[in-house]
Tab-separated table of C-alpha atoms in Angstrom:
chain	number	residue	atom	x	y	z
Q	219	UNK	CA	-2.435	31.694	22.164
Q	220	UNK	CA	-5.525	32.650	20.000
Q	221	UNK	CA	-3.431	33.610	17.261
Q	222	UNK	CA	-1.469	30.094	17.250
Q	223	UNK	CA	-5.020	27.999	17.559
Q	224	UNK	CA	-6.219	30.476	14.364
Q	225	UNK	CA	-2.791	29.381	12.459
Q	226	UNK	CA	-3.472	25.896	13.384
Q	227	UNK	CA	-6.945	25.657	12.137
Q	228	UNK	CA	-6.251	27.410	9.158
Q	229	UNK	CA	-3.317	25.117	8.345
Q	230	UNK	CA	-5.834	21.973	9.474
Q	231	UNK	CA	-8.781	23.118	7.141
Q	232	UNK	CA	-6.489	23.446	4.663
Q	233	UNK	CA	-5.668	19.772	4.778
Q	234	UNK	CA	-8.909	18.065	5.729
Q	235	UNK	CA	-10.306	20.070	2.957
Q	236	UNK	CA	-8.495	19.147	0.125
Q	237	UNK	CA	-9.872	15.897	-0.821
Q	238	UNK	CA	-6.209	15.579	-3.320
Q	239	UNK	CA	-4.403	15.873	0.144
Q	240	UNK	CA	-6.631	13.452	2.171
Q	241	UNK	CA	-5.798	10.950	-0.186
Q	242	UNK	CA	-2.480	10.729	-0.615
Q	243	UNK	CA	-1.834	11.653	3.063
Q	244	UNK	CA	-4.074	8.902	4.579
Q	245	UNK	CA	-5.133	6.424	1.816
Q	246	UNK	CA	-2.649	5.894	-0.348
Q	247	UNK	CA	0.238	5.068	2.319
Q	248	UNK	CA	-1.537	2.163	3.571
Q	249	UNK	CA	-3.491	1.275	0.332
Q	250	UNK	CA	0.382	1.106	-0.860
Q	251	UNK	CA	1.646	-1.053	1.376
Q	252	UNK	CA	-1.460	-3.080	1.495
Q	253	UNK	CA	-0.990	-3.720	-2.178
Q	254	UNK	CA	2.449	-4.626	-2.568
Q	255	UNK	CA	2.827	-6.777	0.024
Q	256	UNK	CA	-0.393	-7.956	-0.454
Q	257	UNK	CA	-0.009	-8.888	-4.160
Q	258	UNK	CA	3.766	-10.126	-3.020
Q	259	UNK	CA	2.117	-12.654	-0.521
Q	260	UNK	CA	-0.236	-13.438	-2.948
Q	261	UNK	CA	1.487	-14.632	-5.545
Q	262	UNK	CA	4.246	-16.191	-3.059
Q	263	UNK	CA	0.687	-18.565	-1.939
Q	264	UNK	CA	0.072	-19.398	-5.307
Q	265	UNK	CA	3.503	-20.749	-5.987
Q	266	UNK	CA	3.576	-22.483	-2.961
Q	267	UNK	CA	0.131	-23.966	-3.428
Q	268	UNK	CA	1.655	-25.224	-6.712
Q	269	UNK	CA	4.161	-26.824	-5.670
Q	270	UNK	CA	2.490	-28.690	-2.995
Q	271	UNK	CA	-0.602	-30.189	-5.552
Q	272	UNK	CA	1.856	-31.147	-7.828
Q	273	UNK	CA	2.432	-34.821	-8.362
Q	274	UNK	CA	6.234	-35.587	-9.279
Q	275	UNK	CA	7.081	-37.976	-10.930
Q	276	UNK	CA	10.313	-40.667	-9.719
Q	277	UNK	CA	11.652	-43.815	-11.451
Q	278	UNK	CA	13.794	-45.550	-8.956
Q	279	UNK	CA	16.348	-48.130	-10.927
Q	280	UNK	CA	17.299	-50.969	-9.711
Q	281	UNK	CA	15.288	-50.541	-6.812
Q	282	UNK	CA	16.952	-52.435	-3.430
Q	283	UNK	CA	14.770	-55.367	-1.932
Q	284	UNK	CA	14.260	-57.125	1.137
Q	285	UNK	CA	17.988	-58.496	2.287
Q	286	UNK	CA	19.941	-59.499	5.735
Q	287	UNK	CA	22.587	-57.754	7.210
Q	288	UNK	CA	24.019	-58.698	9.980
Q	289	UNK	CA	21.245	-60.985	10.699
Q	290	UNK	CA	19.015	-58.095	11.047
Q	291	UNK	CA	16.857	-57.589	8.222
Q	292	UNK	CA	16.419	-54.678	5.746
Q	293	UNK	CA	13.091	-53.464	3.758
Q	294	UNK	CA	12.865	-52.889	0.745
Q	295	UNK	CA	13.373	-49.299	-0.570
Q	296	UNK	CA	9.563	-49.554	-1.519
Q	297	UNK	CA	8.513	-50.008	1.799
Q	298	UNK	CA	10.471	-47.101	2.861
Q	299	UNK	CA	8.970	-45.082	0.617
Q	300	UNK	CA	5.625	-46.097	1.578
Q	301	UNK	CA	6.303	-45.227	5.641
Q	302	UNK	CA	8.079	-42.261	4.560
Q	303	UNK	CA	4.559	-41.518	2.847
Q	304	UNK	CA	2.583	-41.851	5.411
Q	305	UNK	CA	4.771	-40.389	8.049
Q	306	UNK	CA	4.626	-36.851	6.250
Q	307	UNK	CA	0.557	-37.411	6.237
Q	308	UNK	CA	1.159	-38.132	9.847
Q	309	UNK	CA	2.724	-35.040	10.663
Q	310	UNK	CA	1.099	-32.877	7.510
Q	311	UNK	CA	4.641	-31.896	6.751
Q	312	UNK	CA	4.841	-30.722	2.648
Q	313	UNK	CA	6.830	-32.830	1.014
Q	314	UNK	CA	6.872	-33.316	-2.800
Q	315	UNK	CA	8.756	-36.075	-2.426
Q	316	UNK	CA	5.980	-37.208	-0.469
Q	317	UNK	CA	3.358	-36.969	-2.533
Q	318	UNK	CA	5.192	-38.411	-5.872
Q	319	UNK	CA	4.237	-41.235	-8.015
Q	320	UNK	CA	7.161	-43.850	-7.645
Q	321	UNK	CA	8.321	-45.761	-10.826
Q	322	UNK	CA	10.476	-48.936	-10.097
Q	323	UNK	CA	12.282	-49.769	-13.671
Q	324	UNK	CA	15.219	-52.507	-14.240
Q	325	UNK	CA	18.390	-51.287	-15.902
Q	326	UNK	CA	17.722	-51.769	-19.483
Q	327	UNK	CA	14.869	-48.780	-18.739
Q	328	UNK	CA	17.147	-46.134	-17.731
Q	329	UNK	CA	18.120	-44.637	-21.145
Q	330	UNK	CA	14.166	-44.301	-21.856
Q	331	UNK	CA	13.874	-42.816	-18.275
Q	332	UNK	CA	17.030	-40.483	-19.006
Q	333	UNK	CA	15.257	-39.344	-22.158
Q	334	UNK	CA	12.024	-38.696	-19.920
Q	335	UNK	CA	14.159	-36.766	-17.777
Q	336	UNK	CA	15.434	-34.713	-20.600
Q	337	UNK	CA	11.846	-33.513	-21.853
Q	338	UNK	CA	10.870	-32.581	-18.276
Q	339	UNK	CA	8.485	-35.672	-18.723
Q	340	UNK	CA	10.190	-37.414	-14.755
Q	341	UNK	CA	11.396	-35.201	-12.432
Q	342	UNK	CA	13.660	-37.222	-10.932
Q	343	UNK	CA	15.489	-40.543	-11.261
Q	344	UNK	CA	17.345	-42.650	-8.122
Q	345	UNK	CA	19.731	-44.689	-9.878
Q	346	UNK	CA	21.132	-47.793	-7.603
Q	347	UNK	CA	24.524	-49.921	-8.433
Q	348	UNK	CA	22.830	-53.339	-9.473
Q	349	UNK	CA	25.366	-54.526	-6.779
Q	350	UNK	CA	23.758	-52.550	-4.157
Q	351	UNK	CA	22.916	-55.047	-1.678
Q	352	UNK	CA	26.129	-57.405	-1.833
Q	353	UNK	CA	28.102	-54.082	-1.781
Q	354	UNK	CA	26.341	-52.419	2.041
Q	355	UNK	CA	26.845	-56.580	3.265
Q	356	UNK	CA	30.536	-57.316	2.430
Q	357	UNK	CA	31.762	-53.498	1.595
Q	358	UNK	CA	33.903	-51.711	3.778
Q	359	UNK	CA	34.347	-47.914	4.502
Q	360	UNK	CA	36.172	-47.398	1.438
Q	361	UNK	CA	34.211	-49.341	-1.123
Q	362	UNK	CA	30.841	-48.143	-0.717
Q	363	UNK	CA	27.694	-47.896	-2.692
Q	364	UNK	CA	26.745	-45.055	-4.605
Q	365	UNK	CA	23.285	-43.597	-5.228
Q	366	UNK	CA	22.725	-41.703	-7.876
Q	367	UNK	CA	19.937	-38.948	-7.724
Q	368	UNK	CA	19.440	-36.669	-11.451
Q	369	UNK	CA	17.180	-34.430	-11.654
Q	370	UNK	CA	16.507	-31.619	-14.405
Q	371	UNK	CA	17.990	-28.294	-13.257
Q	372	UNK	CA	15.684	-26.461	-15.692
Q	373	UNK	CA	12.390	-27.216	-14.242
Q	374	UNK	CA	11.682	-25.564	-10.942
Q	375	UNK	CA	9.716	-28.721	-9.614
Q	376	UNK	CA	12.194	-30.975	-10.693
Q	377	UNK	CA	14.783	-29.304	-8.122
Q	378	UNK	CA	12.713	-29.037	-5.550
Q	379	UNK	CA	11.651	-32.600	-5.659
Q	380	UNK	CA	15.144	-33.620	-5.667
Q	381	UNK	CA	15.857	-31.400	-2.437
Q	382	UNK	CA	13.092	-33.315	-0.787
Q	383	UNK	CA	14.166	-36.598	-1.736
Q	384	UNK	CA	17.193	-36.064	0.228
Q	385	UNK	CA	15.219	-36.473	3.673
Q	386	UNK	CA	14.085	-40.129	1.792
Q	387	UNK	CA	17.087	-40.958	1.485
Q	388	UNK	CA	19.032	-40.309	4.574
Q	389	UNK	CA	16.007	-42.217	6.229
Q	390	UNK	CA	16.704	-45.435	4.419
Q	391	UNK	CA	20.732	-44.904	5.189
Q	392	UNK	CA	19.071	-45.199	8.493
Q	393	UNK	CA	17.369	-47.650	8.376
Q	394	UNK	CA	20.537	-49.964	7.155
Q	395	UNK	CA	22.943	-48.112	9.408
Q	396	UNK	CA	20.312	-50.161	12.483
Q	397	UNK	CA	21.930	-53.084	11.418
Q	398	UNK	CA	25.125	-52.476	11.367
Q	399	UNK	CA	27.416	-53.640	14.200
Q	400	UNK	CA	30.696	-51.483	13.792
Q	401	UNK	CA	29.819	-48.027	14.576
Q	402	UNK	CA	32.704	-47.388	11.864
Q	403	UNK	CA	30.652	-48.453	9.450
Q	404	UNK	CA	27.557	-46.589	9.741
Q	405	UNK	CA	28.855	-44.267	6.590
Q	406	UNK	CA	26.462	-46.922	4.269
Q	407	UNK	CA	26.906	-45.444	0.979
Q	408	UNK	CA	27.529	-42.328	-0.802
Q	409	UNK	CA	24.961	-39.801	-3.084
Q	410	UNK	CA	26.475	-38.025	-6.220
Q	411	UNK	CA	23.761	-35.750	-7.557
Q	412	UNK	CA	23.664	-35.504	-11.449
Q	413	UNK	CA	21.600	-32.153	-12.787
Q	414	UNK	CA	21.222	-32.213	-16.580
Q	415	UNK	CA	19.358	-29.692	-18.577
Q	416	UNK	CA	20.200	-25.803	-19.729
Q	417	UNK	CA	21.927	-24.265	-16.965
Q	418	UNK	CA	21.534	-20.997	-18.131
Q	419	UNK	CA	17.692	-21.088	-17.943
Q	420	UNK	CA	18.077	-22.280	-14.105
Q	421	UNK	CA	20.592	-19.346	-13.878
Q	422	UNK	CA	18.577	-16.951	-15.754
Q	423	UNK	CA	15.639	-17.679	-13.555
Q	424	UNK	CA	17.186	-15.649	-11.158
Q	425	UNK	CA	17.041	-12.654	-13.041
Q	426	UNK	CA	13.951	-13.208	-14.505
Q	427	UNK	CA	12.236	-12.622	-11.102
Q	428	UNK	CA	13.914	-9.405	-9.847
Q	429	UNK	CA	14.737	-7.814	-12.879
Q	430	UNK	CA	11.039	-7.157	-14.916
Q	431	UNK	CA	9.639	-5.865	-11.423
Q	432	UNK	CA	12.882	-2.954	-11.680
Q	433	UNK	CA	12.684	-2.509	-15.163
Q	434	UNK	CA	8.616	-2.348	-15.147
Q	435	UNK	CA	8.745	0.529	-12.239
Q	436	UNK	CA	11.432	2.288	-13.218
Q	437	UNK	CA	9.959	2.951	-17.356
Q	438	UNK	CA	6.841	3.915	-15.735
Q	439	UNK	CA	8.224	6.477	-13.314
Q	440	UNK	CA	10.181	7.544	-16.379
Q	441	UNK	CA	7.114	8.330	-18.365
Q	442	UNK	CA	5.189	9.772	-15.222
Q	443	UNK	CA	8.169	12.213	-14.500
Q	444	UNK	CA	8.141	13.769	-17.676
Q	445	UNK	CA	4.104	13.524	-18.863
Q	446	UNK	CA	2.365	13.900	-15.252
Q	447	UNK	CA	2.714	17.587	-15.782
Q	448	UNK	CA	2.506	17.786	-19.569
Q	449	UNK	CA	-1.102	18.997	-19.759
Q	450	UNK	CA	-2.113	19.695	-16.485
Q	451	UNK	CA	0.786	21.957	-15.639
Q	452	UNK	CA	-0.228	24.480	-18.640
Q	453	UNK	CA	-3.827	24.039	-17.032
Q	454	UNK	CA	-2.668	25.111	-13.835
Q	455	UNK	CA	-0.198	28.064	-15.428
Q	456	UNK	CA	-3.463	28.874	-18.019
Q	457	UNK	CA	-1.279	28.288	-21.146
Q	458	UNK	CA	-3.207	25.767	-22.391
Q	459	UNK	CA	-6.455	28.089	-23.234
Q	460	UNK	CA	-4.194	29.837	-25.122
Q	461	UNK	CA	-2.961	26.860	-27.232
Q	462	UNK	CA	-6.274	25.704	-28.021
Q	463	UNK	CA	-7.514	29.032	-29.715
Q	464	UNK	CA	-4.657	28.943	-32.218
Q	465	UNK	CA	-5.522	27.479	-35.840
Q	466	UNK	CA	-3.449	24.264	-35.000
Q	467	UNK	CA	-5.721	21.001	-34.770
Q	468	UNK	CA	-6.461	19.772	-31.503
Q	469	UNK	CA	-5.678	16.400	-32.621
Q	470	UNK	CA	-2.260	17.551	-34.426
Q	471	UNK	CA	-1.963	19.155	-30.439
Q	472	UNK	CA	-2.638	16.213	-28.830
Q	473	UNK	CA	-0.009	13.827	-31.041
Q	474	UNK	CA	2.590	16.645	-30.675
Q	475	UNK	CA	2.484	16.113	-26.833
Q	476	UNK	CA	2.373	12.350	-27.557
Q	477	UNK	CA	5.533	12.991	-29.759
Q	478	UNK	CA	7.257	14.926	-27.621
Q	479	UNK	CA	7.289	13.102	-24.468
Q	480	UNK	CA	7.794	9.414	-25.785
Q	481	UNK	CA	11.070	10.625	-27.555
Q	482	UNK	CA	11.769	11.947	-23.870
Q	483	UNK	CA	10.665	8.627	-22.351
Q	484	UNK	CA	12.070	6.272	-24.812
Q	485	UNK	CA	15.850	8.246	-23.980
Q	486	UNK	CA	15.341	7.767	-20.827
Q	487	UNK	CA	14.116	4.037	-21.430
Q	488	UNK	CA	17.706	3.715	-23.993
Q	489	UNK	CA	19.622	4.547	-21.146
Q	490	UNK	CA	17.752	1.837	-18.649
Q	491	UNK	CA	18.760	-0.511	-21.467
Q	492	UNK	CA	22.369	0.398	-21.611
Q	493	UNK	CA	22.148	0.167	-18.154
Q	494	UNK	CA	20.880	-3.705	-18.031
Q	495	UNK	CA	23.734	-4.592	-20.905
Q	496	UNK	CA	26.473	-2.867	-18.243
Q	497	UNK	CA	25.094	-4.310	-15.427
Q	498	UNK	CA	24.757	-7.861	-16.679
Q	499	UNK	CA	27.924	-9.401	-15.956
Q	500	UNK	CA	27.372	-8.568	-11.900
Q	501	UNK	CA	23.712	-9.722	-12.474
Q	502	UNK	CA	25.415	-12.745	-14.136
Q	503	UNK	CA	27.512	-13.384	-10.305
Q	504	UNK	CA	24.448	-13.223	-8.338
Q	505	UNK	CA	22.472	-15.815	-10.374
Q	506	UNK	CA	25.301	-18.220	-10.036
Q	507	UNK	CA	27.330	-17.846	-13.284
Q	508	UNK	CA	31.088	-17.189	-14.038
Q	509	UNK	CA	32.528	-13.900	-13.510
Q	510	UNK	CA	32.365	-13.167	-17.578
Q	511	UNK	CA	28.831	-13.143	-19.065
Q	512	UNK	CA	30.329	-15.697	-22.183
Q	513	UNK	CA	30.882	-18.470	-19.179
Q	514	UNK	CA	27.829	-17.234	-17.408
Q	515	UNK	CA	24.169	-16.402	-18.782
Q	516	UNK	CA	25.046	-15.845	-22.568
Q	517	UNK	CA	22.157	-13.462	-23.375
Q	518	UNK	CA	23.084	-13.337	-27.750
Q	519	UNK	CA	22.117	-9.869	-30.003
Q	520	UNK	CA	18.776	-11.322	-30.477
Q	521	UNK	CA	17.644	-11.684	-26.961
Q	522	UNK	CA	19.019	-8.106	-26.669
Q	523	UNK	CA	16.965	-6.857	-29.481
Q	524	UNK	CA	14.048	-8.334	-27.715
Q	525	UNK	CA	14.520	-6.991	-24.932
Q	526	UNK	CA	14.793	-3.669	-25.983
Q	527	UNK	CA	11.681	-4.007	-27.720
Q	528	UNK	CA	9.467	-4.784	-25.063
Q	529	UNK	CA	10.796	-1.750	-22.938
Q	530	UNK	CA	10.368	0.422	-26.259
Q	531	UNK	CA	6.328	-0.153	-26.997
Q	532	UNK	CA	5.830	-0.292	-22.907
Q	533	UNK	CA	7.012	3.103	-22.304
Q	534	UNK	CA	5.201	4.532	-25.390
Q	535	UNK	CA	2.125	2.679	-23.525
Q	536	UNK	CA	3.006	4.127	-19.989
Q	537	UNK	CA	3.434	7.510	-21.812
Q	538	UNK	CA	-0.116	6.969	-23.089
Q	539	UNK	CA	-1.597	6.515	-19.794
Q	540	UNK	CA	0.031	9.007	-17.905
Q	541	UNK	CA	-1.125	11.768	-20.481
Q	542	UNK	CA	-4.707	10.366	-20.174
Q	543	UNK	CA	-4.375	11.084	-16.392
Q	544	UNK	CA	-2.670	14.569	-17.071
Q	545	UNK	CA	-5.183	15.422	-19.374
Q	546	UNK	CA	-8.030	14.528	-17.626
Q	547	UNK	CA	-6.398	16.943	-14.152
Q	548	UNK	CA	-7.140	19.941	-13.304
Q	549	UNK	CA	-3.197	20.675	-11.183
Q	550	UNK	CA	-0.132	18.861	-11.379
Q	551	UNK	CA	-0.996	17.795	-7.557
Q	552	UNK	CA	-4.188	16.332	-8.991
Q	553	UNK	CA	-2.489	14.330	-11.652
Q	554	UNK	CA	0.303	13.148	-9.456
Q	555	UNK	CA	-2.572	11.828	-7.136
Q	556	UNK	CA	-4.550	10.421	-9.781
Q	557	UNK	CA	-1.471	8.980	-11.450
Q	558	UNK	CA	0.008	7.521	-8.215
Q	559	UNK	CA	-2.645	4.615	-8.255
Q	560	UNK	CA	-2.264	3.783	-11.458
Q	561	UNK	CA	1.712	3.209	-10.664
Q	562	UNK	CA	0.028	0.834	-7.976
Q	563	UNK	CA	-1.531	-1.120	-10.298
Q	564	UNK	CA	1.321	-1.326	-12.802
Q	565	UNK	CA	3.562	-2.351	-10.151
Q	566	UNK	CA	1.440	-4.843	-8.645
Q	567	UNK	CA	1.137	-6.709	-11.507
Q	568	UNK	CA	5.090	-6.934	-12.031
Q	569	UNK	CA	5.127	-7.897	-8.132
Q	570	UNK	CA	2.161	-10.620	-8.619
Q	571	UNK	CA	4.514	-12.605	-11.315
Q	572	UNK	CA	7.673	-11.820	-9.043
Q	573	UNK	CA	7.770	-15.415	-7.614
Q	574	UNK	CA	6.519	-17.801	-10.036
Q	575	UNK	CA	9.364	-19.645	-11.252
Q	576	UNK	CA	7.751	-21.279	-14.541
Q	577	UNK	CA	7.132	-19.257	-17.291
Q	578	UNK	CA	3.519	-19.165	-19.038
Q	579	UNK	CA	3.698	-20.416	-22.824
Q	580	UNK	CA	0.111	-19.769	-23.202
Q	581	UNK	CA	-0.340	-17.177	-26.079
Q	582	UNK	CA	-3.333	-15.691	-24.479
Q	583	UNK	CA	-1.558	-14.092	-21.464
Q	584	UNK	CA	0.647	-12.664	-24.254
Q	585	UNK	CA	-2.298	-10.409	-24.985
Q	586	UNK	CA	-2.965	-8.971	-21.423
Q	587	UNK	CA	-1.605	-5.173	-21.379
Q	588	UNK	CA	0.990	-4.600	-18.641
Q	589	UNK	CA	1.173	-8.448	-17.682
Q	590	UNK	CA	2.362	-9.801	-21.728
Q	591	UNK	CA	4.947	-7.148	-20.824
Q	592	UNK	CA	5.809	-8.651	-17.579
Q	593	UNK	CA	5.691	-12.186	-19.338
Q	594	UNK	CA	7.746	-11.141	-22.396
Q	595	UNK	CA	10.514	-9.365	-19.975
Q	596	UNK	CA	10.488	-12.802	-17.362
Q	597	UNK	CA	11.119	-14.908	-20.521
Q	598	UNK	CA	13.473	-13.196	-22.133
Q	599	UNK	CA	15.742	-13.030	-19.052
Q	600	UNK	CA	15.128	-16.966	-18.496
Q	601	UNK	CA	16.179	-17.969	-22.014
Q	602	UNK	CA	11.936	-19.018	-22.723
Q	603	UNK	CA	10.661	-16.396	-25.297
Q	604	UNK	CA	8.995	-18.023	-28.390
Q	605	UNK	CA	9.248	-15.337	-31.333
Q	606	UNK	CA	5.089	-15.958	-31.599
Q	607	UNK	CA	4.816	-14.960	-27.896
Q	608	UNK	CA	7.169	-12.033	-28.212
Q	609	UNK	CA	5.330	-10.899	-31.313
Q	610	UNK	CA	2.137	-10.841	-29.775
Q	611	UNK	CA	3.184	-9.041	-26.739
Q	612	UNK	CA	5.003	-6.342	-28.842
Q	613	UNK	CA	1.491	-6.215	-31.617
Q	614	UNK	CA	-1.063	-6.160	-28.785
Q	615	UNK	CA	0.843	-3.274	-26.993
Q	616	UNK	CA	0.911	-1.251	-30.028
Q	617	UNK	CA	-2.789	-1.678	-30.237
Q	618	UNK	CA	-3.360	-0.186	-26.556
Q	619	UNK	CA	-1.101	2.382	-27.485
Q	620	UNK	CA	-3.368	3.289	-30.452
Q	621	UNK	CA	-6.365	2.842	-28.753
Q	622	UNK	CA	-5.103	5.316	-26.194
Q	623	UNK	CA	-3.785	7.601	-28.238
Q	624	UNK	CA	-7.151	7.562	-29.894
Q	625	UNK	CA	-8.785	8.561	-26.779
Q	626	UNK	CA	-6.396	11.323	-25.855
Q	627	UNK	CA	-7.246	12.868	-28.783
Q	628	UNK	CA	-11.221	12.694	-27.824
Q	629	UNK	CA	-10.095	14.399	-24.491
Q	630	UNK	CA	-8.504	17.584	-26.559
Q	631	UNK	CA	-11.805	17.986	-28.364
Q	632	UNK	CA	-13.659	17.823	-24.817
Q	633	UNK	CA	-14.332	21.718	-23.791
Q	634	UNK	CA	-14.848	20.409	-20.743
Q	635	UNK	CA	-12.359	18.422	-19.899
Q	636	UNK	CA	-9.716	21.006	-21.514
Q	637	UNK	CA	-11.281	23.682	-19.769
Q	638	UNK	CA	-11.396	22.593	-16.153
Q	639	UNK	CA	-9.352	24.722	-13.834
């Protein structure tokens, strides 16, 4: 028994001793989680906050007024949208449809409201017959009205006022289906939805959630695998000492390593490319498109080329600051540790952007290390990339990389940094 409490103490100071194990046995597990889901939830809130202080705008044409049916009478669809106002106030239920600034327009206004519709200026239009209300009195179950409801497919809010207008509508079907007296008849008109704008950028919105979190993770655990243990591996082993005393320039040393690894990473970033171009027909499926990628999401050379430049100067930067971390180690465990929160951090950022659905235009974020790459990747896969803000996502990373190239080679002139074992 004294020998197995003497094993166990040894094998407990061992752990509670090692401030590399401490951390990454009881920190970074939770710190993890806490993080991504965190960061997830976070930016899940901010979408949803978004959508529920945004004002919509509806033009209603040919809005229905006050008429009798059946000798019972009918409100106007204006009054119904007014108590179907107030009733989601009532009950605090969010509602976009709810909180929308109503437009009522004659028919000679629709082409200027389809127009509006176009340039994401309305975000939704209700379109009734101008026969409407002689068509619910004298129609019949097989010459009913029909509503019309467009909406632009390409803007997020657009959609998701038109799903909410649904509930507006059904309650004013019920409100005329009170006065009718043949319970056949209580089917009072019919809705065809109309969705114009690009398709492809609703379907490519899709990808342009999941896919930059994957590619963003799996680049950086590319460049981690291969420089993590670049420099502090020939610490650990002592090879490193030996480098340094030879006549070769510490700085030509440091961009050798540099060299060396980013042809290493970018390979293994070429083949997460080739991947993508495989993959994208399935991807294609799951966003909603045909089974070939020329009916689907039609992604052209140029998109491709972007693409691949984005992953290119992100995993030379990712390179960059996993050989800062291995540099600055003393053991490979150390720089794994070290390196394992700056993943975190990489990764949150791709998971913050995960569910916005809109894609920043503002050049500024372009300029943001890790999140223009994030940007650049979301807008490329939803058909929204501007050549200035791909430019200035692929020129700003280039200057990080520089800068911490730069620095790298400070650390290989550092004795102390070098020499720490």
């Amino acid at each position: 028994m004294k020998n197995i409490w003497t094993i166990l103490k040894k094998e407990l100071a061992r752990v509670f001793t090692d401030k590399t194990m401490i951390f990454s046995l009881f920190i970074l597990p939770p710190l993890t989680i806490y993080l991504i889901y965190g960061l997830m939830g976070l930016s899940l809130k901010n979408e949803t906050e978004k959508i529920n202080t945004y004002t919509p705008t509806v033009y209603v044409v040919n809005a229905p007024d006050t008429f009798v049916n059946n000798e019972k009478q009918v409100k106007s669809f204006s009054e119904i949208v007014e108590e179907y106002k107030q009733l989601m106030k009532l009950t605090e239920t969010n509602s976009l449809i709810a909180n929308a600034n109503f437009f009522y327009i004659n028919e000679d206004e629709l082409e200027d409201a389809m127009s509006k519709l176009q340039t994401k200026e309305v975000d939704l239009i209700l379109y009734f017959p101008t026969n409407f209300i002689s068509l619910v009195q004298n129609g019949s179950t097989n010459n009913k009205p029909q509503v019309e409801i467009l909406y632009n497919i390409d803007k997020s809010y657009s959609e998701s006022t038109y799903y909410d207008s649904l509930s507006l509508i059904n309650q004013y079907k019920n409100t005329i289906a009170a006065t009718k007296i043949d319970l056949n008849e209580l089917i009072i008109f019919d809705q065809k939805v109309t969705d114009v704008g690009d398709t492809e950028k609703a379907q490519g919105r899709f990808l342009g959630m999941i896919l930059p979190m994957i590619l963003i993770i799996y680049l950086f655990t590319g460049a981690m695998s291969v420089g993590m243990e670049s420099v502090a591996g020939e610490k650990e082993r002592g090879t490193i000492a030996t480098l340094l005393v030879t006549p070769i320039k510490r700085s030509e040393l440091a961009i050798g390593k540099i060299i060396s690894i980013s042809i290493i990473a970018v390979l293994s970033s070429i083949a997460s490319f080739l991947g993508i171009v495989a993959a994208m027909p399935q991807l294609t499926q799951m966003s909603g498109g045909d089974e070939n990628i020329i009916g689907g999401l039609n992604y052209q050379v140029g998109d491709y080329l972007m693409l691949f430049g984005i992953m290119f100067v992100s995993v030379l930067m990712f390179v960059g600051l996993v050989l800062i971390v291995s540099t600055f180690a003393k053991t490979t465990k150390q720089a794994g540790a070290l390196t394992t929160p700056l993943m975190l951090v990489v990764m949150g950022i791709s998971f913050f952007n995960m569910f916005s659905m809109e894609v920043s235009q503002n050049p500024l974020e372009y300029l943001i290390p890790v999140y223009n790459i994030v940007l650049a990747l979301k807008a490329i896969f939803q058909f929204s990339i501007t050549f200035v803000n791909w430019l200035l996502a692929i020129l700003s990373t280039i200057i990080y990389i520089v800068l911490l190239v730069f620095l790298i080679q400070k650390m290989f002139k550092s004795e102390k940094i070098m020499f720490s074992r």
